[in-house]
Coordinates of C-alpha atoms in Angstrom, one line a residue:
K131 CA 26.4 13.7 -17.2
M132 CA 23.8 16.3 -16.8
H133 CA 20.7 15.4 -14.5
L134 CA 17.2 16.2 -14.8
G135 CA 16.5 18.9 -12.0
Q136 CA 19.9 20.4 -11.3
Q137 CA 18.3 23.6 -11.0
N138 CA 14.9 23.8 -11.0
P139 CA 13.5 20.2 -11.2
V140 CA 10.0 21.4 -12.8
V141 CA 11.6 23.6 -15.1
D142 CA 12.3 21.9 -18.7
G143 CA 16.0 22.8 -19.6
L144 CA 16.8 20.1 -21.8
S145 CA 17.7 20.2 -25.6
L146 CA 17.9 17.5 -28.2
K147 CA 21.5 18.2 -28.4
E148 CA 22.5 17.5 -24.6
L149 CA 20.8 14.0 -25.4
G150 CA 23.3 13.1 -28.0
D151 CA 25.3 10.6 -26.7
S152 CA 25.4 7.4 -29.2
V153 CA 25.7 3.4 -28.8
L154 CA 26.2 0.7 -31.5
V155 CA 24.7 -2.8 -31.1
E156 CA 26.2 -5.5 -33.6
L157 CA 25.0 -8.9 -34.2
E158 CA 27.7 -11.5 -33.7
L159 CA 27.0 -15.3 -34.5
R160 CA 29.3 -17.5 -32.3
R161 CA 29.8 -21.3 -32.7
K162 CA 29.1 -23.2 -29.3
G163 CA 30.2 -27.1 -29.6
L164 CA 29.2 -28.7 -32.9
P165 CA 29.5 -26.9 -35.9
F166 CA 25.6 -26.5 -36.5
L167 CA 25.2 -25.1 -32.6
K168 CA 25.6 -21.4 -32.7
H169 CA 24.5 -18.9 -29.8
V170 CA 24.1 -15.3 -30.7
E171 CA 26.4 -12.5 -28.9
Y172 CA 25.9 -8.6 -29.5
R173 CA 29.0 -6.4 -29.8
I174 CA 28.2 -3.1 -28.0
V175 CA 30.4 0.2 -28.3
S176 CA 29.5 3.2 -26.6
K177 CA 30.8 7.0 -27.6
C178 CA 31.3 7.5 -23.7
F179 CA 33.2 4.3 -23.0
Q180 CA 34.5 3.4 -26.7
I181 CA 35.1 -0.1 -25.0
P182 CA 33.7 -3.2 -27.2
V183 CA 32.0 -5.4 -24.9
Q184 CA 30.2 -8.8 -25.8
R185 CA 26.7 -9.4 -24.6
R186 CA 24.1 -11.9 -24.5
Y187 CA 20.3 -11.7 -24.4
S188 CA 20.1 -12.8 -20.8
D189 CA 22.7 -10.0 -20.0
F190 CA 19.9 -7.4 -21.4
E191 CA 17.0 -8.8 -19.5
V192 CA 19.0 -8.8 -16.2
F193 CA 20.3 -5.3 -17.0
H194 CA 16.7 -4.5 -17.9
G195 CA 15.1 -5.9 -14.7
L196 CA 17.5 -4.2 -12.6
L197 CA 16.9 -0.8 -14.5
L198 CA 13.3 -1.3 -13.6
Q199 CA 14.1 -1.8 -9.9
K200 CA 16.5 0.8 -9.3
F201 CA 14.4 3.6 -11.4
I202 CA 10.8 2.7 -11.1
Y203 CA 9.8 6.5 -11.4
R204 CA 11.5 6.6 -14.7
M205 CA 11.2 5.7 -18.0
V206 CA 12.7 2.5 -18.9
P207 CA 12.4 1.7 -22.4
P208 CA 11.1 -1.9 -23.3
L209 CA 13.2 -4.8 -24.5
P210 CA 12.6 -6.6 -28.1
P211 CA 10.9 -10.0 -27.4
K212 CA 12.7 -13.1 -26.6
R213 CA 11.3 -15.3 -29.4
I214 CA 8.7 -14.7 -32.3
L215 CA 7.6 -16.8 -34.8
K216 CA 9.7 -15.6 -37.9
G217 CA 13.0 -17.0 -39.5
D218 CA 16.2 -17.3 -37.6
R219 CA 17.6 -14.3 -39.8
E220 CA 14.8 -12.0 -39.8
F221 CA 14.3 -12.6 -36.1
N222 CA 18.0 -11.7 -35.2
D223 CA 17.9 -8.5 -37.0
S224 CA 14.6 -7.7 -35.7
R225 CA 15.9 -8.0 -32.2
R226 CA 19.4 -6.4 -32.9
R227 CA 17.4 -3.6 -34.3
G228 CA 15.2 -3.5 -30.8
L229 CA 18.4 -3.8 -28.6
Q230 CA 19.6 -0.8 -30.5
R231 CA 16.7 1.4 -29.9
F232 CA 16.9 0.2 -26.0
M233 CA 20.4 1.1 -25.4
T234 CA 19.6 4.4 -27.0
L235 CA 17.1 5.6 -25.2
V236 CA 18.9 4.4 -22.1
I237 CA 22.3 6.0 -23.1
R238 CA 20.6 9.5 -24.0
H239 CA 18.2 9.5 -20.9
P240 CA 19.7 12.2 -18.5
V241 CA 19.3 10.2 -15.2
L242 CA 19.9 6.6 -16.5
A243 CA 23.0 7.2 -18.4
G244 CA 24.9 8.5 -15.5
D245 CA 24.3 5.2 -13.4
E246 CA 26.7 2.8 -12.2
L247 CA 24.3 0.2 -13.8
V248 CA 25.0 1.4 -17.3
S249 CA 28.3 2.1 -16.7
I250 CA 28.9 -1.6 -15.7
F251 CA 26.9 -2.7 -18.6
L252 CA 28.9 -0.5 -21.0
S253 CA 32.4 -1.2 -20.0
A254 CA 32.8 -4.6 -17.8
S255 CA 34.7 -6.9 -19.8
S256 CA 34.1 -9.7 -17.1
A257 CA 32.0 -12.8 -18.2
D258 CA 30.2 -12.6 -15.0
V259 CA 28.6 -9.1 -15.5
Q260 CA 25.1 -10.2 -14.4
N261 CA 26.7 -10.7 -11.0
M262 CA 28.6 -7.2 -11.0
L263 CA 25.0 -5.7 -11.7
R264 CA 23.3 -7.2 -9.2
D265 CA 25.8 -6.3 -6.7
A266 CA 25.9 -2.9 -7.8
Y267 CA 22.2 -2.6 -7.2
K268 CA 22.1 -4.2 -3.7
K269 CA 24.5 -1.5 -2.5
T270 CA 22.3 1.6 -3.6
G271 CA 18.7 0.2 -3.6
D272 CA 16.3 2.4 -5.7
E273 CA 16.6 6.3 -7.1
F274 CA 14.4 7.1 -4.0
L275 CA 17.1 6.3 -1.5
T276 CA 19.9 8.1 -3.1
S277 CA 18.1 11.3 -4.8
Q278 CA 18.7 14.5 -3.2
M279 CA 15.0 15.6 -4.6
A280 CA 13.6 12.4 -2.8
L281 CA 13.3 14.8 0.6
H282 CA 11.9 17.9 -0.8
G283 CA 9.8 16.5 -3.9
K284 CA 6.6 18.3 -2.8
V285 CA 8.2 21.8 -2.5
Y286 CA 9.1 21.8 -6.4
L287 CA 5.6 20.7 -7.6
P288 CA 2.7 22.9 -8.1
E289 CA -0.7 22.4 -6.4
D290 CA -2.6 21.3 -9.6
I291 CA 0.1 18.6 -10.7
Q292 CA -2.6 15.9 -10.8
T293 CA -4.4 18.0 -13.4
H294 CA -1.3 18.6 -15.3
A295 CA -0.5 15.0 -15.2
A296 CA -3.7 13.9 -16.1
T297 CA -3.7 16.6 -19.2
N298 CA -0.3 15.4 -20.2
R299 CA -0.9 11.7 -20.3
E300 CA -3.9 12.2 -22.6
V301 CA -1.8 14.3 -25.0
I302 CA 1.0 12.0 -25.3
A303 CA -1.8 8.9 -25.4
N304 CA -2.9 10.6 -28.7
I305 CA 0.5 11.3 -30.1
H306 CA 1.3 7.7 -29.3
S307 CA -1.7 6.6 -31.4
S308 CA -0.9 9.1 -34.2
F309 CA 2.8 7.9 -34.5
N310 CA 1.6 4.2 -34.4
K311 CA -0.4 4.9 -37.5
L312 CA 2.6 7.1 -39.4
R313 CA 4.9 3.9 -38.5
D314 CA 2.4 1.4 -40.3
V315 CA 2.1 3.4 -43.1
A316 CA 5.8 3.7 -43.4
E317 CA 6.4 0.1 -42.8
R318 CA 4.0 -0.7 -45.7
M319 CA 6.1 1.8 -48.1
A320 CA 9.4 0.4 -47.2
Q321 CA 7.7 -3.1 -47.5
R322 CA 6.3 -2.3 -50.9
S323 CA 9.7 -1.2 -52.3
R324 CA 11.3 -4.7 -51.4
E325 CA 8.3 -6.2 -53.0
N326 CA 8.8 -4.1 -56.1
S327 CA 12.4 -5.2 -55.9
T328 CA 11.7 -9.0 -55.9
D329 CA 9.0 -8.3 -58.9
L330 CA 11.7 -6.4 -61.0
L331 CA 14.2 -9.0 -60.3
M332 CA 11.8 -11.8 -61.6
F333 CA 10.7 -9.8 -64.4
G334 CA 14.3 -9.6 -65.5
K335 CA 15.0 -13.4 -65.0
D336 CA 11.8 -14.1 -67.1
L337 CA 13.1 -11.8 -69.9
S338 CA 16.6 -13.8 -69.8
E339 CA 14.9 -17.1 -69.8
L340 CA 12.9 -16.0 -72.8
G341 CA 16.0 -14.7 -74.6
S342 CA 17.9 -18.0 -73.9
D343 CA 15.5 -20.1 -75.6
T344 CA 17.1 -21.6 -78.3
S345 CA 14.4 -23.6 -79.9
D346 CA 14.2 -23.8 -83.5
L347 CA 11.6 -21.1 -85.4
P348 CA 9.5 -22.2 -88.2
V349 CA 11.1 -21.7 -91.5
N350 CA 8.1 -20.2 -93.0
A351 CA 7.6 -17.6 -90.2
T352 CA 7.7 -13.9 -91.5
M353 CA 9.1 -12.6 -88.4
S354 CA 11.3 -15.4 -87.5
K355 CA 14.8 -13.2 -88.4
A356 CA 13.7 -10.4 -86.4
W357 CA 12.5 -12.2 -83.5
K358 CA 15.9 -14.1 -83.3
T359 CA 17.5 -10.7 -83.4
Q360 CA 15.1 -9.4 -80.8
R361 CA 15.6 -12.7 -78.4
K362 CA 19.1 -12.4 -78.0
S363 CA 18.6 -8.7 -76.8
L364 CA 16.4 -9.7 -74.1
V365 CA 19.3 -11.2 -72.3
E366 CA 21.2 -8.1 -72.4
L367 CA 18.1 -6.2 -71.2
S368 CA 17.7 -8.4 -68.3
G369 CA 20.4 -6.9 -66.5
E370 CA 19.0 -3.6 -66.3
F371 CA 16.2 -4.7 -64.6
G372 CA 18.5 -6.3 -61.8
L373 CA 19.8 -3.0 -61.6
L374 CA 16.5 -1.4 -61.0
A375 CA 15.8 -4.4 -58.7
N376 CA 18.9 -3.4 -56.6
K377 CA 17.9 0.4 -56.4
A378 CA 14.4 -0.7 -55.0
A379 CA 15.9 -2.8 -52.6
H380 CA 17.9 -0.1 -51.5
Q381 CA 15.1 2.4 -51.1
G382 CA 13.2 -0.4 -49.1
S383 CA 16.5 -0.4 -46.7
R384 CA 16.7 3.6 -46.5
E385 CA 13.0 3.8 -45.7
E386 CA 13.4 1.2 -42.8
D387 CA 16.6 2.4 -41.4
E388 CA 16.0 6.3 -41.7
V389 CA 12.2 6.3 -41.1
V390 CA 10.5 3.4 -39.6
E391 CA 13.2 2.7 -37.5
K392 CA 13.1 6.7 -36.0
L393 CA 9.5 6.1 -35.5
N394 CA 10.1 3.2 -33.5
L395 CA 12.4 4.7 -31.4
L396 CA 10.1 7.1 -30.4
L397 CA 6.9 5.1 -29.8
E398 CA 9.1 3.0 -27.7
Q399 CA 10.0 6.0 -25.8
L400 CA 6.2 6.9 -25.6
Q401 CA 5.3 3.3 -24.8
S402 CA 7.8 3.5 -21.8
Y403 CA 6.0 6.5 -20.7
K404 CA 2.6 4.9 -20.7
D405 CA 4.1 1.9 -18.7
L406 CA 5.7 4.5 -16.2
C407 CA 2.0 6.0 -15.8
D408 CA 0.7 2.7 -15.3
R409 CA 3.2 1.8 -12.7
H410 CA 2.7 5.1 -10.9
D411 CA -1.1 4.6 -10.6
S412 CA -1.1 0.7 -9.5
G413 CA 2.0 0.9 -7.7
V414 CA 3.1 4.1 -5.7
L415 CA -0.5 5.6 -5.2
L416 CA -1.5 2.0 -4.2
E417 CA 0.9 1.3 -1.6
H418 CA 0.4 5.0 0.0
Q419 CA -3.4 3.9 0.5
R420 CA -2.5 0.5 1.9
A421 CA -0.1 2.3 4.6
F422 CA -2.8 4.6 5.5
E423 CA -5.2 1.8 6.1
K424 CA -3.1 0.2 8.2
R425 CA -2.4 3.2 10.4
S426 CA -5.7 2.7 12.4
G427 CA -7.1 -1.1 12.9
P428 CA -3.7 -2.8 13.4
V429 CA -2.6 -0.5 16.0
A430 CA -5.9 -0.3 18.0
T431 CA -5.5 -4.3 18.1
H432 CA -2.0 -4.0 18.9
L433 CA -2.7 -1.4 22.0
K434 CA -5.5 -3.9 23.1
Y435 CA -3.4 -7.1 23.8
Q436 CA 0.3 -5.7 24.2
N437 CA 1.0 -5.7 28.0
S438 CA 4.2 -3.1 27.2
F439 CA 3.1 0.4 26.3
E440 CA 6.7 0.9 24.8
Q441 CA 6.0 -1.5 22.7
A442 CA 2.7 -0.2 21.2
E443 CA 4.3 3.6 21.0
S444 CA 7.2 1.7 18.9
R445 CA 4.8 0.0 16.6
L446 CA 3.0 3.0 16.1
T447 CA 6.1 5.2 15.6
Q448 CA 7.3 2.8 13.0
Q449 CA 4.0 2.9 11.1
E450 CA 3.9 6.8 11.0
N451 CA 7.3 6.6 9.5
T452 CA 6.1 4.5 6.9
I453 CA 3.1 6.7 5.9
I454 CA 5.6 9.5 5.9
T455 CA 8.1 7.7 3.6
M456 CA 5.2 6.5 1.2
E457 CA 4.3 10.4 1.2
M458 CA 7.7 11.3 0.7
R459 CA 7.9 8.6 -2.5
R460 CA 4.4 9.7 -3.7
Y461 CA 5.7 13.5 -4.0
F462 CA 9.3 11.8 -5.7
S463 CA 7.2 9.6 -8.0
L464 CA 5.2 12.8 -9.0
L465 CA 8.1 14.9 -9.5
C466 CA 9.9 12.4 -12.0
L467 CA 6.7 11.7 -13.8
H468 CA 6.8 15.5 -14.3
Q469 CA 10.4 15.5 -15.5
E470 CA 9.7 12.3 -17.6
T471 CA 6.8 14.1 -19.4
Q472 CA 9.4 17.1 -20.3
L473 CA 11.5 14.6 -21.5
V474 CA 9.1 13.1 -24.0
F475 CA 8.3 16.7 -25.3
T476 CA 12.2 17.3 -25.6
Y477 CA 12.2 14.3 -28.1
L478 CA 9.1 15.2 -30.0
P479 CA 10.7 17.7 -32.4
L480 CA 12.4 14.8 -33.8
V481 CA 9.2 14.2 -35.7
T482 CA 10.4 17.3 -38.0
S483 CA 13.7 15.5 -38.9
I484 CA 12.0 12.3 -39.6
L485 CA 9.7 14.0 -42.0
G486 CA 12.6 15.6 -43.5
T487 CA 14.2 12.6 -43.8
F488 CA 11.2 10.7 -45.4
V489 CA 10.9 13.5 -48.2
H490 CA 14.5 13.4 -49.0
S491 CA 14.2 9.5 -49.1
Q492 CA 11.4 9.6 -51.5
I493 CA 13.1 12.1 -53.8
Q494 CA 16.3 9.9 -53.6
G495 CA 14.7 6.9 -54.1
H496 CA 12.4 8.2 -57.3
K497 CA 15.5 9.9 -58.7
E498 CA 17.9 6.7 -58.6
M499 CA 15.0 4.7 -60.1
G500 CA 14.1 7.5 -62.8
D501 CA 17.9 7.5 -63.9
V502 CA 18.1 3.9 -64.5
W503 CA 14.7 3.9 -66.4
G504 CA 15.8 6.7 -68.3
D505 CA 19.1 5.0 -69.4
L506 CA 16.9 2.0 -70.2
H507 CA 14.5 3.8 -72.6
P508 CA 17.1 4.6 -75.2
K509 CA 19.0 1.1 -75.0
L510 CA 16.0 -0.3 -75.9
K511 CA 15.0 1.5 -78.9
D512 CA 19.0 0.8 -79.9
L513 CA 18.7 -2.9 -79.2
F514 CA 15.4 -3.3 -81.5
E515 CA 15.6 -0.7 -84.2
S516 CA 17.3 -3.2 -86.6
A517 CA 14.4 -5.4 -86.5
N518 CA 12.7 -5.0 -90.1
E519 CA 9.2 -4.8 -88.9
W520 CA 9.7 -2.8 -85.5
P521 CA 7.3 -0.1 -85.2
Q522 CA 9.5 3.0 -84.6
N523 CA 6.7 5.1 -83.9
I524 CA 6.3 3.6 -80.3
F525 CA 9.3 5.2 -79.1
E526 CA 8.8 8.7 -80.5
H527 CA 4.9 8.2 -79.0
T528 CA 6.6 7.6 -75.6
K529 CA 9.0 10.2 -76.2
H530 CA 6.8 13.1 -76.9
N531 CA 4.1 11.9 -74.0

C-alpha cells in the first residue's frame, strides 16, 4: 500500500490511478425465525482480498467508530443513516448505496486502506468481527502513537500553514456548495426520467383499455366502421408505449448510477473533510489550550501543599510532557490536514469524468427514445391508413416539419 508522505509529506505525489482499488457491497435479505421476519446483511467483496464476507449494519457502525478513534486526524467518510422514513425497499437500496460509497472512500484512502482494521473488516469470516476490530484497535491506539511522522510534523510544515489551511478550507467549502447544487439538479433529472416512464406506461395502459372496449356502437354512426378498426389497433400501439416507458426508466437508472452516485461520492468526501476541520478546531487545538492552562495554576498549588519536593518535581515533569505531547499532536494534526487537503484535490478531476458521463448519458438516452418514437411513427400510419375518413395529410405535415 502507498501511504501519504513516503517522501515529502507536504508534496502532492498522488494520482487518481493510484487510488484505484475497488469494493462491491451487495444487499442480502436473510430470514430469521418466522417466515415474515427478515434481517438485512451485506455481502462485501474487495479487489484486494477477493474474499466474500457478510456484514450487518451494526458491524459497519463499530468499524466506523473505531476508524474515527484511530484516524481522528484523517477524513473518515460518513455512514448512511440507520433509519429514515421511507419504504423498506427504497430504504434498503439507499442504505446499500451509502455503504458502497463509504467502503469505496475507505478502500481508496492511501492511509486507511492499509490499516489492520480495514483488513479485518474485509477478510475476517468470523461472526465475532466486532470484537476482533476492538481488539486490534486496543493493541495500537490512534495513528499518532504509531506514525513515523508524529515526532517530526513541525519540520515538514511551512510557517504560514495556518493561512494555507484557512484558505483551502474556504475554497473546498465553496466547491462543496456547488457540488450540492449539481447533485440536486442531477437527482431531479433522474426523477423526471422515472416519472416520464410512469406516464408513458400509463398512457399505453389507457390506450389498451380504450382499444379493448367492446361496447356496441350506434348503427347510424357514420364513422362507426372506421372507429372499430382503429380501436383494435390501439391495443397494438400500447405495447410501443411500454417500450418507451422501459427506455425512460433505464435512462433514470443510468442518470442515478452514473451521475448522481458519483457526485454523492465526491460530496461525502468533502463532508468528511469538513468534519475533519471541525474536529481539528474543536478537538486538538482546544486540548492543547487546556494543557497550557494547567501548566501554572495546578503546579503552584501543588508546590504549596506538598511536603515532598520530588513529588512536585514529578508532577511538573508530567505536565511538561503533556504539553510537549499536545504540541506534537497539534503539528501532526496540521500535517494530516494538509495531506487530506491534497487528497481532496486529487479527487476533484473526477468532475470532468462525471460531466463526460452526464453528456454521454443524455445522448444515449435521447437516441434510444428517439429510435422508438421514430419506429412508432410509420407503424401509426400503417395502422390507421385503412380508415376511410383518416386525414392522411397529418402524417405528411408531421414528416415535413
